[in-house]
Amino acid sequence: MYKIEKKGHVSKRENFKIRLTAIILALLTSALFIMLMDKNPLDVYLSMVDGAFGTEYRIRETLVKSIPLIVTSLGISLAFRMKFWNIGGEGQIIMGAFSATFVALTFPEMNSIILLSLMGLAGFVAGGLWGLIPAYFKARFKTNETIFTLMMNYIALKWITYLQYGPWKDPKALGFPKIPNFSVNAVLPNLFGIHSGWLIALILAVIVHIYIRRTKSGYEINVVGESENTARYAGINVKKVIMKTVFLSGAVCGITGMIQASAVNRTLSTKLSAGVGYTAIITAWLAGLSSPLIILVSILFAAMVQGGAFIQLAYQIPQSAAEILQSMILFFVLGSEFFIRFKITKIRK
Amino acid sequence: MLTTFLAAAIVAGTPLLYAILGEIISEKAGKLNLGVEGMMLLGAVFSFVTVLSTESATMAVIAALLAGAAGAFIFAFLTITMRANQVVTGLALTIFGTGISSFIGKDLMGLVVPENVKLTFKEFAIPYLSDIPVIGEAFFNQGILVYFGYITAILCGIYLYNTRPGLYLRAIGENNSASDASGLNITMYKYIHVMVGGALCGLAGAYLSLVYVPSWQENVTAGRGWIAVALVIFSKWNPYRAIIGAILFGGLDIIGFRLQKFDINISQYLIDMLPYAVTIFLLIITSIKKSKENSPPAELGSTYFREDR
């Protein structure tokens, strides 16, 4: 007979060991899958690493791909700490990009520093407002936020599609449905060979970390996440905390939209967010919602995407294989958390 | 005119109906499985592959049921046995299903369902019933999977409200520990119902790729799985009400296409927002009108650990 018991405190080291084991098991399981395709899994994994970090150019590409993941994960982690399941990162990115683009296209001649700041502010506010709508209804009526935020993603996407095929269509693109490119003033400059979005990501990580660990607001988020009732007894205005936090969560995601529109796409398009809003849910969760770990996990995930694109060419393995690998890792880590919280002991009958 | 619209709405609503029913069964066991979209895609791709290799409609439907149930098994194992977070596990399942379906589907692009299978799913009129004015033609001149959808809904209703296992199931969803104490094998109940729910979601996906489209299309579900999760709330966890929800949203799904015929000057893309916007609207309305009968199973989303009692 076996008995499951709750564990007491688990050290960071043991926590890390359990998660690492889970990731290794996920890679082993995926190896079986690769073998099914008649490929050598070790070769495939090694060339994924090579594809992600093999040359200076590839490292740069990997880092560029990690920036939107880091920023969005940071945003999502704020809401997740409160157990507000914000699945709306995708829509918040899109709306952030939309309003940043509006600013960029309206004032193309403005001084670059002012223009970029305005675009950042526009992205921040628009993403935040897009998050605030479901947050208001959650706080007021306990409306299910998972489906609400998700539906908002589709609405945001249709909105951009409408603009791209309709009112914002570039007349110079010879009928091709695209939105005009930004002026040079509206493009984030490079810093050490990579667009300066990495600096924004780092600064945001520090701010979010301090906000969560060192401020009263951050403490309130954690209390509401633990138990709304406790929070209420402690005199915390739960509704206000929910709305404020989800606004910030969406706002940070909105900044992702600004960065991607300005530095990567140099315009707005329906492909701008490319599923980052969903992948960031995984990275935020894998990182245990901790800001420093979010940076690490996001870079590893970006490497997986970048490496995935590389093996697509080298081994004719489709990109969706990376998606399968992602979900495998997530499954195993989700399962492994059992061993963080519980222990199994043998009992004699 | 009304009849053709209604008929088309019913066809578009059928995949939703299966998915709603599947999710209702799972949620009645207290398990909020957000992987509906993923399980639908698993059902869609595995039924499509099966239909190409066997040219058998029956085998394709069985493959869809098994694929959906297999996806649900992963969810069940992680959330029931390993006590993982249901929300994140459901999302992971969606990513998994999306990945698998586009991985397998990459070579299927543009292929179509064989003629003999199309014939199996073709509309046929049910005598007498189809003669009822206006609704007869719409409801009773449909394909076999549409009829089977109504039947499934009714069977689910009878199961939940008129049988002993259905009663036990609802008891488990309302109170894990009391059901456990009264000697029910709640782990088994949860596993079975989550997997049956998954099988129905798989069938929902098969309907899209085999009947609705009927060829291979990447991401054929296009968010319908998520709308189905929302429609569970609209249906108030009642299989009979699920029929209404499915037809209503089937209608919204096709309305943009129909409106074009009338030269109405609204962009297609804005009309495409309708199902999502109305879903939000319904969510808000149902959450404002909180009443005992509207509310979800009390244990929905919670993880049961016996020693916590």
XYZ file of C-alpha atoms in Angstrom:
658
model
C 0.000 0.000 0.000
C 1.137 3.494 -0.732
C 0.044 6.666 0.846
C 0.177 10.202 -0.531
C 1.064 12.926 1.923
C 1.482 16.647 1.620
C 5.035 17.865 1.828
C 6.053 20.726 4.012
C 8.531 23.281 2.762
C 10.422 22.352 -0.390
C 13.850 23.889 -0.930
C 14.551 25.850 -4.100
C 17.213 23.328 -4.985
C 14.868 20.360 -4.792
C 12.196 22.278 -6.675
C 14.706 22.938 -9.447
C 15.846 19.300 -9.511
C 12.285 18.054 -9.928
C 11.548 20.464 -12.771
C 14.795 19.630 -14.520
C 14.010 15.909 -14.317
C 10.615 16.639 -15.851
C 12.178 18.495 -18.779
C 14.660 15.679 -19.368
C 11.822 13.145 -19.341
C 9.911 15.309 -21.820
C 12.930 15.371 -24.125
C 13.253 11.590 -23.840
C 9.584 11.082 -24.688
C 9.880 13.435 -27.637
C 12.949 11.461 -28.697
C 10.701 8.424 -29.193
C 8.506 10.582 -31.359
C 11.493 11.708 -33.439
C 12.614 8.090 -33.796
C 9.183 7.297 -35.190
C 10.039 9.681 -38.006
C 13.228 7.713 -38.675
C 15.511 10.456 -37.436
C 18.227 10.250 -34.801
C 16.915 12.255 -31.838
C 20.375 13.143 -30.535
C 21.342 14.567 -33.933
C 18.084 16.491 -34.102
C 18.484 17.973 -30.617
C 22.103 18.883 -31.256
C 21.271 20.643 -34.475
C 18.464 22.473 -32.701
C 21.070 23.823 -30.290
C 23.304 24.590 -33.239
C 20.446 26.334 -35.032
C 19.718 28.467 -31.998
C 23.244 29.292 -30.766
C 25.628 28.062 -33.491
C 26.680 31.422 -34.921
C 26.591 34.998 -33.762
C 23.756 35.677 -36.193
C 21.714 32.776 -34.807
C 22.257 33.900 -31.212
C 21.013 37.331 -32.219
C 17.930 35.832 -33.873
C 17.224 33.737 -30.779
C 17.498 36.763 -28.508
C 15.249 38.829 -30.790
C 12.655 36.059 -30.588
C 12.950 35.909 -26.802
C 12.162 39.611 -26.271
C 8.391 39.449 -26.941
C 8.211 36.240 -24.880
C 9.931 37.843 -21.900
C 7.797 40.979 -21.927
C 4.508 39.124 -22.434
C 5.363 36.516 -19.777
C 6.094 39.298 -17.327
C 2.709 40.821 -18.093
C 0.847 37.544 -17.819
C 2.651 36.600 -14.594
C 1.131 39.634 -12.856
C -2.407 38.419 -13.503
C -1.557 34.755 -12.906
C -0.191 35.573 -9.441
C -3.700 36.670 -8.615
C -5.129 33.482 -10.188
C -6.740 35.668 -12.824
C -6.277 33.460 -15.879
C -5.385 36.037 -18.485
C -5.410 34.134 -21.778
C -5.765 37.463 -23.550
C -2.070 38.266 -24.001
C -2.467 37.853 -27.727
C -5.241 40.448 -27.983
C -3.477 42.825 -25.612
C -0.337 42.616 -27.752
C -2.390 43.305 -30.863
C -4.204 46.284 -29.385
C -0.933 47.664 -28.016
C 0.546 47.374 -31.478
C -2.571 48.931 -32.985
C -2.423 52.111 -30.921
C 1.362 52.394 -31.230
C 0.900 52.105 -34.986
C -1.789 54.763 -34.914
C 0.692 57.143 -33.277
C 3.512 56.138 -35.629
C 1.435 56.704 -38.760
C -0.079 59.955 -37.514
C 3.180 61.698 -36.559
C 5.835 60.226 -38.868
C 7.965 63.381 -38.751
C 8.091 63.783 -34.989
C 11.395 63.657 -33.111
C 12.333 60.016 -32.709
C 12.687 59.945 -28.918
C 9.363 61.693 -28.309
C 7.619 59.624 -30.953
C 8.906 56.307 -29.558
C 7.925 57.324 -26.027
C 4.459 58.254 -27.227
C 4.161 54.932 -29.056
C 5.224 53.076 -25.918
C 2.687 54.964 -23.845
C -0.037 54.302 -26.417
C 0.795 50.587 -26.420
C 0.817 50.486 -22.636
C -2.561 52.191 -22.270
C -4.302 50.300 -25.086
C -3.087 46.898 -23.873
C -4.106 47.814 -20.353
C -7.577 48.936 -21.360
C -8.080 45.752 -23.390
C -7.275 43.836 -20.203
C -9.377 46.097 -18.024
C -12.638 45.191 -19.776
C -12.682 41.516 -18.651
C -11.151 42.546 -15.306
C -14.024 44.917 -14.593
C -16.612 42.214 -15.200
C -14.607 39.670 -13.211
C -14.352 42.034 -10.261
C -17.970 43.163 -10.453
C -19.850 39.994 -11.465
C -17.265 37.172 -11.306
C -17.573 36.746 -15.076
C -15.338 33.897 -16.293
C -12.134 35.614 -17.384
C -10.567 32.704 -19.242
C -13.130 32.682 -22.015
C -13.678 36.441 -21.881
C -10.011 37.286 -22.468
C -9.774 34.636 -25.150
C -12.746 36.016 -27.083
C -11.132 39.458 -26.853
C -8.144 38.001 -28.731
C -10.307 37.031 -31.672
C -12.017 40.412 -31.702
C -8.660 42.206 -31.689
C -7.417 40.019 -34.511
C -10.526 40.643 -36.645
C -10.149 44.359 -35.974
C -6.606 44.373 -37.379
C -7.703 42.236 -40.318
C -10.399 44.795 -41.008
C -7.872 47.655 -40.919
C -5.360 45.789 -43.035
C -7.867 44.943 -45.752
C -9.859 48.154 -45.409
C -9.235 51.659 -44.089
C -5.492 51.320 -43.357
C -4.555 49.482 -46.538
C -1.400 50.950 -48.036
C -2.357 52.583 -51.371
C 1.273 52.261 -52.488
C 1.294 48.471 -52.074
C -0.393 47.927 -55.467
C -3.522 46.316 -54.053
C -1.607 44.070 -51.687
C -3.371 44.173 -48.312
C -0.735 45.648 -46.034
C -0.562 48.607 -43.682
C 2.055 51.292 -44.576
C 5.560 50.975 -43.139
C 6.718 53.214 -40.308
C 9.006 56.170 -40.873
C 12.575 55.690 -39.573
C 11.729 57.890 -36.596
C 9.220 55.305 -35.390
C 11.663 52.390 -35.446
C 13.411 51.347 -32.215
C 17.189 51.790 -32.692
C 19.691 48.958 -32.378
C 21.804 48.566 -29.268
C 24.791 46.195 -29.407
C 23.511 44.607 -32.598
C 20.019 43.810 -31.351
C 17.034 46.128 -31.348
C 16.735 47.957 -28.064
C 13.630 46.006 -27.073
C 15.980 43.816 -25.017
C 16.750 46.763 -22.770
C 13.034 47.458 -22.311
C 12.531 43.788 -21.447
C 15.320 43.837 -18.851
C 14.081 47.047 -17.251
C 10.527 45.708 -17.123
C 11.762 42.480 -15.518
C 13.457 44.463 -12.763
C 10.403 46.692 -12.257
C 7.983 43.758 -12.115
C 10.282 41.896 -9.726
C 10.521 44.853 -7.355
C 6.813 45.585 -7.687
C 5.891 42.031 -6.677
C 8.478 41.572 -3.926
C 8.915 44.999 -2.416
C 5.755 47.081 -2.729
C 2.448 47.056 -0.919
C 0.562 46.643 -4.217
C 2.644 43.585 -5.030
C 1.940 42.118 -1.620
C -1.790 42.682 -2.132
C -1.646 40.802 -5.427
C -0.152 37.796 -3.664
C -2.724 37.879 -0.894
C -5.650 38.084 -3.337
C -4.076 35.193 -5.257
C -3.833 33.083 -2.119
C -7.371 33.706 -0.981
C -9.860 36.436 -1.762
C -11.498 35.977 1.613
C -8.265 36.449 3.510
C -7.643 39.566 1.469
C -11.072 40.903 2.305
C -10.601 40.274 6.042
C -7.258 42.047 5.834
C -9.081 45.085 4.519
C -7.802 44.852 0.957
C -10.113 46.280 -1.708
C -10.181 43.106 -3.805
C -12.053 44.606 -6.767
C -9.618 47.468 -7.026
C -6.614 45.141 -6.832
C -8.046 42.911 -9.563
C -8.698 45.809 -11.929
C -5.400 47.537 -11.275
C -3.356 44.360 -11.652
C -5.038 43.151 -14.817
C -4.695 46.635 -16.306
C -0.948 46.418 -15.650
C -0.844 42.849 -16.960
C -2.457 43.901 -20.221
C -0.400 47.083 -20.386
C 2.894 45.174 -20.229
C 1.607 42.852 -22.968
C 0.684 45.986 -24.923
C 4.318 47.087 -24.779
C 5.217 43.814 -26.514
C 2.936 44.923 -29.331
C 4.673 48.279 -29.580
C 8.126 46.629 -29.641
C 7.167 44.093 -32.292
C 5.419 46.645 -34.508
C 8.239 49.162 -34.233
C 11.422 47.093 -34.200
C 10.579 43.806 -35.915
C 7.746 44.344 -38.398
C 8.070 48.116 -38.846
C 4.345 48.044 -39.501
C 1.200 46.449 -38.156
C -0.041 43.139 -39.544
C -2.279 40.264 -38.534
C 0.813 38.066 -38.156
C 2.439 40.447 -35.668
C 1.892 38.501 -32.452
C 2.286 35.033 -33.992
C 1.010 33.163 -30.956
C 3.387 34.813 -28.477
C 0.417 35.516 -26.210
C -0.172 31.786 -25.859
C 3.465 30.648 -25.656
C 4.044 33.219 -22.931
C 1.441 31.462 -20.790
C 3.693 28.396 -20.869
C 6.903 30.262 -20.190
C 5.351 32.261 -17.345
C 4.077 29.066 -15.758
C 7.316 27.113 -16.252
C 9.213 29.986 -14.666
C 6.980 29.717 -11.618
C 5.917 33.341 -12.305
C 9.320 34.568 -11.134
C 10.742 37.443 -13.164
C 14.408 36.335 -13.315
C 13.395 32.814 -14.312
C 11.038 34.223 -16.953
C 14.070 35.671 -18.738
C 15.881 32.333 -18.648
C 12.903 30.205 -19.688
C 11.920 32.634 -22.457
C 15.397 32.526 -23.976
C 15.344 28.713 -23.875
C 11.920 28.689 -25.491
C 12.997 31.145 -28.142
C 15.957 28.843 -28.771
C 13.538 25.981 -29.224
C 11.528 27.957 -31.776
C 14.659 29.145 -33.563
C 16.178 25.641 -33.451
C 12.829 24.281 -34.605
C 12.943 26.494 -37.670
C 16.502 25.280 -38.336
C 15.725 21.553 -38.205
C 12.798 22.206 -40.486
C 15.316 22.892 -43.234
C 17.947 20.366 -42.161
C 15.689 17.392 -41.455
C 12.379 18.264 -43.089
C 10.767 18.253 -39.681
C 7.859 20.701 -39.710
C 7.774 23.672 -37.369
C 4.765 22.215 -35.591
C 7.166 19.661 -34.084
C 8.439 22.486 -31.870
C 4.861 23.076 -30.739
C 4.520 19.407 -29.819
C 7.805 19.555 -27.924
C 6.580 22.633 -26.026
C 3.386 20.921 -24.953
C 5.334 17.786 -23.954
C 7.583 19.825 -21.676
C 4.559 21.532 -20.204
C 2.771 18.216 -19.596
C 5.776 16.794 -17.795
C 6.398 19.867 -15.696
C 2.709 20.027 -14.760
C 2.898 16.390 -13.746
C 6.143 16.864 -11.849
C 4.638 19.534 -9.612
C 2.926 16.629 -7.905
C 6.304 15.625 -6.505
C 6.933 19.148 -5.298
C 3.709 19.214 -3.318
C 3.299 15.599 -2.268
C 5.381 12.658 -1.223
C 4.513 9.017 -1.569
C 5.306 6.786 1.356
C 5.011 3.056 1.654
C 2.844 1.844 4.470
C 2.539 -1.661 5.808
C -0.893 -3.180 6.060
C -35.477 31.555 -47.053
C -35.862 31.174 -43.280
C -35.805 27.416 -43.728
C -32.520 27.399 -45.621
C -30.952 29.721 -43.068
C -32.140 27.573 -40.188
C -30.913 24.425 -41.914
C -27.486 25.950 -42.455
C -27.398 27.172 -38.850
C -28.121 23.657 -37.633
C -25.323 22.245 -39.761
C -22.876 24.883 -38.500
C -24.090 24.316 -34.946
C -23.614 20.546 -34.910
C -19.873 20.530 -34.140
C -20.588 23.042 -31.375
C -23.309 20.790 -29.987
C -21.007 17.782 -29.677
C -18.304 19.882 -28.059
C -20.729 21.518 -25.604
C -22.111 18.130 -24.587
C -18.606 16.753 -24.115
C -17.614 19.676 -21.940
C -20.844 19.488 -19.913
C -20.126 15.862 -19.028
C -16.565 16.690 -18.040
C -17.603 19.705 -15.983
C -20.322 17.729 -14.222
C -17.479 15.591 -12.892
C -15.899 18.800 -11.616
C -13.257 18.947 -14.335
C -12.954 22.181 -16.292
C -11.164 20.923 -19.387
C -10.091 23.923 -21.466
C -8.513 21.594 -24.013
C -11.690 21.349 -26.110
C -10.090 23.093 -29.079
C -7.127 20.698 -28.906
C -9.275 17.582 -28.603
C -11.411 18.745 -31.522
C -8.301 19.164 -33.662
C -7.095 15.692 -32.644
C -10.471 14.263 -33.669
C -10.454 16.226 -36.913
C -7.018 15.104 -38.046
C -7.213 11.464 -36.958
C -10.639 10.957 -38.504
C -9.429 12.569 -41.702
C -6.337 10.373 -41.919
C -8.488 7.324 -41.204
C -11.050 8.205 -43.838
C -8.312 8.584 -46.445
C -6.766 5.216 -45.707
C -9.905 3.152 -45.025
C -12.581 5.065 -46.974
C -14.891 4.061 -44.152
C -17.114 6.570 -42.401
C -17.547 4.310 -39.389
C -13.817 3.865 -38.894
C -13.311 7.622 -39.200
C -15.891 8.325 -36.517
C -14.346 5.701 -34.233
C -10.909 7.209 -34.797
C -12.251 10.637 -33.826
C -13.825 9.297 -30.645
C -10.604 7.527 -29.670
C -8.405 10.527 -30.489
C -10.551 12.857 -28.388
C -10.638 10.375 -25.524
C -6.857 9.934 -25.686
C -6.347 13.691 -25.420
C -8.776 13.768 -22.500
C -6.868 10.914 -20.867
C -3.723 13.062 -20.701
C -5.808 15.782 -19.075
C -7.437 13.316 -16.680
C -4.143 11.758 -15.650
C -2.490 15.104 -14.986
C -5.386 16.767 -13.179
C -6.879 13.808 -11.320
C -3.938 11.572 -10.487
C -1.169 14.182 -10.517
C -3.431 16.965 -9.229
C -2.082 19.518 -11.711
C -3.701 22.898 -12.306
C -6.702 22.388 -14.587
C -6.500 25.697 -16.413
C -2.869 25.321 -17.450
C -3.265 21.618 -18.270
C -6.197 22.423 -20.550
C -4.163 25.071 -22.337
C -1.280 22.639 -22.747
C -3.690 20.124 -24.247
C -4.869 22.720 -26.751
C -1.291 23.479 -27.783
C -0.616 19.746 -28.057
C -3.688 19.128 -30.220
C -2.896 22.095 -32.448
C 0.684 20.891 -32.871
C -0.247 17.291 -33.638
C -2.970 18.267 -36.097
C -0.780 20.622 -38.091
C 2.101 18.147 -37.914
C 0.063 15.284 -39.349
C -2.030 17.595 -41.491
C 0.866 19.182 -43.373
C 0.741 16.475 -46.045
C -3.041 16.433 -46.229
C -3.523 19.985 -47.448
C -6.060 20.115 -50.255
C -7.045 16.443 -50.022
C -10.779 15.771 -49.938
C -13.081 13.244 -48.310
C -13.831 10.260 -50.623
C -17.190 10.350 -52.447
C -18.634 7.235 -50.791
C -18.008 8.703 -47.353
C -19.579 11.999 -48.386
C -22.625 9.997 -49.450
C -22.838 8.371 -46.013
C -23.046 11.771 -44.369
C -25.432 13.205 -46.979
C -28.798 14.674 -46.018
C -31.840 12.450 -46.030
C -35.389 13.420 -45.161
C -37.163 11.715 -42.296
C -40.671 10.869 -43.506
C -43.583 12.861 -42.012
C -41.376 14.914 -39.684
C -39.749 16.683 -42.604
C -43.193 17.732 -43.848
C -43.750 20.068 -40.893
C -43.854 23.593 -42.327
C -40.730 25.780 -42.005
C -38.872 23.803 -39.339
C -39.512 20.305 -40.723
C -37.289 20.745 -43.719
C -34.610 22.428 -41.624
C -34.503 19.932 -38.769
C -35.383 16.670 -40.460
C -33.666 16.816 -43.804
C -30.109 16.559 -42.512
C -27.130 14.224 -42.422
C -26.788 11.297 -40.054
C -24.355 13.095 -37.719
C -26.826 15.947 -37.214
C -29.542 13.512 -36.101
C -27.018 11.709 -33.972
C -26.215 15.058 -32.351
C -29.823 15.533 -31.192
C -29.907 11.945 -29.988
C -26.675 12.400 -28.054
C -28.045 15.528 -26.401
C -31.218 13.735 -25.344
C -29.259 10.706 -24.119
C -26.981 12.982 -22.099
C -30.037 14.646 -20.581
C -31.634 11.334 -19.656
C -28.329 10.070 -18.272
C -27.766 13.096 -16.083
C -31.270 13.584 -14.777
C -32.896 10.149 -14.888
C -30.279 7.529 -14.103
C -28.422 6.528 -10.973
C -24.874 6.957 -12.357
C -25.935 10.381 -13.646
C -27.134 11.303 -10.188
C -23.851 10.111 -8.668
C -21.938 12.097 -11.249
C -23.762 15.288 -10.348
C -23.184 14.545 -6.675
C -19.453 14.255 -7.306
C -19.415 17.561 -9.145
C -21.195 19.215 -6.250
C -19.270 17.679 -3.385
C -16.218 15.479 -3.786
C -15.644 14.553 -0.197
C -19.256 13.671 0.607
C -19.379 11.449 -2.488
C -16.070 9.890 -1.561
C -17.265 9.241 1.981
C -20.428 7.601 0.708
C -18.288 5.032 -1.043
C -18.376 6.187 -4.667
C -15.219 5.529 -6.653
C -14.875 9.182 -7.559
C -11.532 8.766 -9.322
C -13.037 6.251 -11.722
C -16.101 8.408 -12.284
C -13.944 11.388 -13.129
C -11.680 9.471 -15.492
C -14.586 7.939 -17.385
C -16.537 11.154 -17.771
C -13.580 13.307 -18.718
C -12.727 10.743 -21.409
C -16.283 10.395 -22.689
C -16.374 14.186 -22.843
C -13.145 14.151 -24.808
C -14.531 11.546 -27.206
C -17.469 13.839 -27.982
C -15.095 16.750 -28.583
C -13.163 14.514 -30.955
C -16.395 13.803 -32.812
C -17.039 17.542 -32.997
C -13.727 17.931 -34.789
C -14.471 15.022 -37.111
C -17.723 16.683 -38.115
C -15.776 19.720 -39.260
C -13.188 17.900 -41.346
C -15.445 15.120 -42.692
C -18.773 16.848 -43.244
C -18.557 20.589 -42.848
C -15.473 21.433 -44.887
C -15.013 18.376 -46.138
C -11.339 18.511 -46.945
C -8.240 19.172 -44.873
C -7.813 22.711 -43.633
C -5.153 23.794 -41.177
C -6.713 24.826 -37.861
C -10.136 23.784 -39.061
C -11.750 24.506 -35.675
C -10.990 28.266 -35.785
C -11.824 28.877 -32.125
C -15.088 26.901 -32.067
C -13.769 24.820 -29.164
C -13.510 27.928 -27.047
C -16.947 29.149 -28.025
C -18.243 25.723 -26.980
C -16.704 26.175 -23.521
C -18.536 29.483 -23.224
C -21.774 27.951 -24.481
C -21.643 25.442 -21.627
C -22.264 28.393 -19.347
C -25.051 29.632 -21.634
C -26.568 26.136 -21.525
C -26.451 26.215 -17.724
C -24.875 22.727 -17.830
C -28.117 21.378 -19.294
C -27.790 19.162 -22.417
C -31.234 20.159 -23.727
C -30.388 23.843 -23.601
C -27.134 23.002 -25.386
C -29.172 22.341 -28.545
C -30.498 25.905 -28.501
C -27.051 27.368 -27.875
C -25.517 25.369 -30.690
C -28.143 26.400 -33.270
C -27.997 30.037 -32.166
C -24.238 30.141 -32.626
C -24.352 28.081 -35.769
C -26.533 30.898 -37.097
C -24.036 33.560 -36.007
C -21.254 31.585 -37.628
C -22.856 31.799 -41.065
C -24.597 35.134 -40.826
C -21.737 37.102 -42.388
C -21.736 34.876 -45.406
C -25.517 35.193 -45.781
C -25.592 38.969 -45.341
C -23.286 39.461 -48.308
C -26.144 38.429 -50.564
C -28.143 41.431 -49.434
C -25.451 43.936 -50.373
C -25.215 45.144 -46.811
C -22.240 47.423 -46.634
C -20.422 46.121 -43.568
C -16.986 44.593 -43.806
C -16.936 40.810 -43.588
C -14.204 41.080 -40.947
C -16.362 43.155 -38.644
C -19.257 40.718 -39.006
C -16.805 37.902 -38.224
C -16.431 39.430 -34.764
C -20.081 38.678 -33.979
C -19.821 35.144 -32.538
C -17.015 36.233 -30.218
C -18.741 39.453 -29.181
C -22.025 37.663 -28.542
C -20.180 34.998 -26.533
C -18.809 37.739 -24.291
C -22.249 39.293 -24.048
C -23.758 35.965 -22.957
C -20.970 35.407 -20.441
C -21.694 38.756 -18.851
C -25.454 38.254 -18.822
C -25.201 34.791 -17.250
C -22.741 36.009 -14.641
C -24.992 38.932 -13.684
C -28.056 36.723 -13.440
C -26.524 34.405 -10.862
C -29.060 31.977 -9.507
C -28.828 28.552 -7.973
C -29.929 26.750 -11.081
C -27.480 28.678 -13.316
C -24.455 28.013 -11.269
C -21.685 25.603 -12.201
C -21.009 22.372 -10.293
C -19.670 23.507 -6.942
C -16.403 21.591 -7.248
C -15.658 22.788 -10.783
C -11.965 23.474 -11.186
C -10.980 22.276 -7.734
C -8.548 19.489 -7.044
C -9.567 16.823 -4.588
C -7.143 15.534 -2.043
C -8.677 13.111 0.394
C -6.446 14.036 3.336
C -7.688 17.624 3.120
C -11.093 16.593 4.375
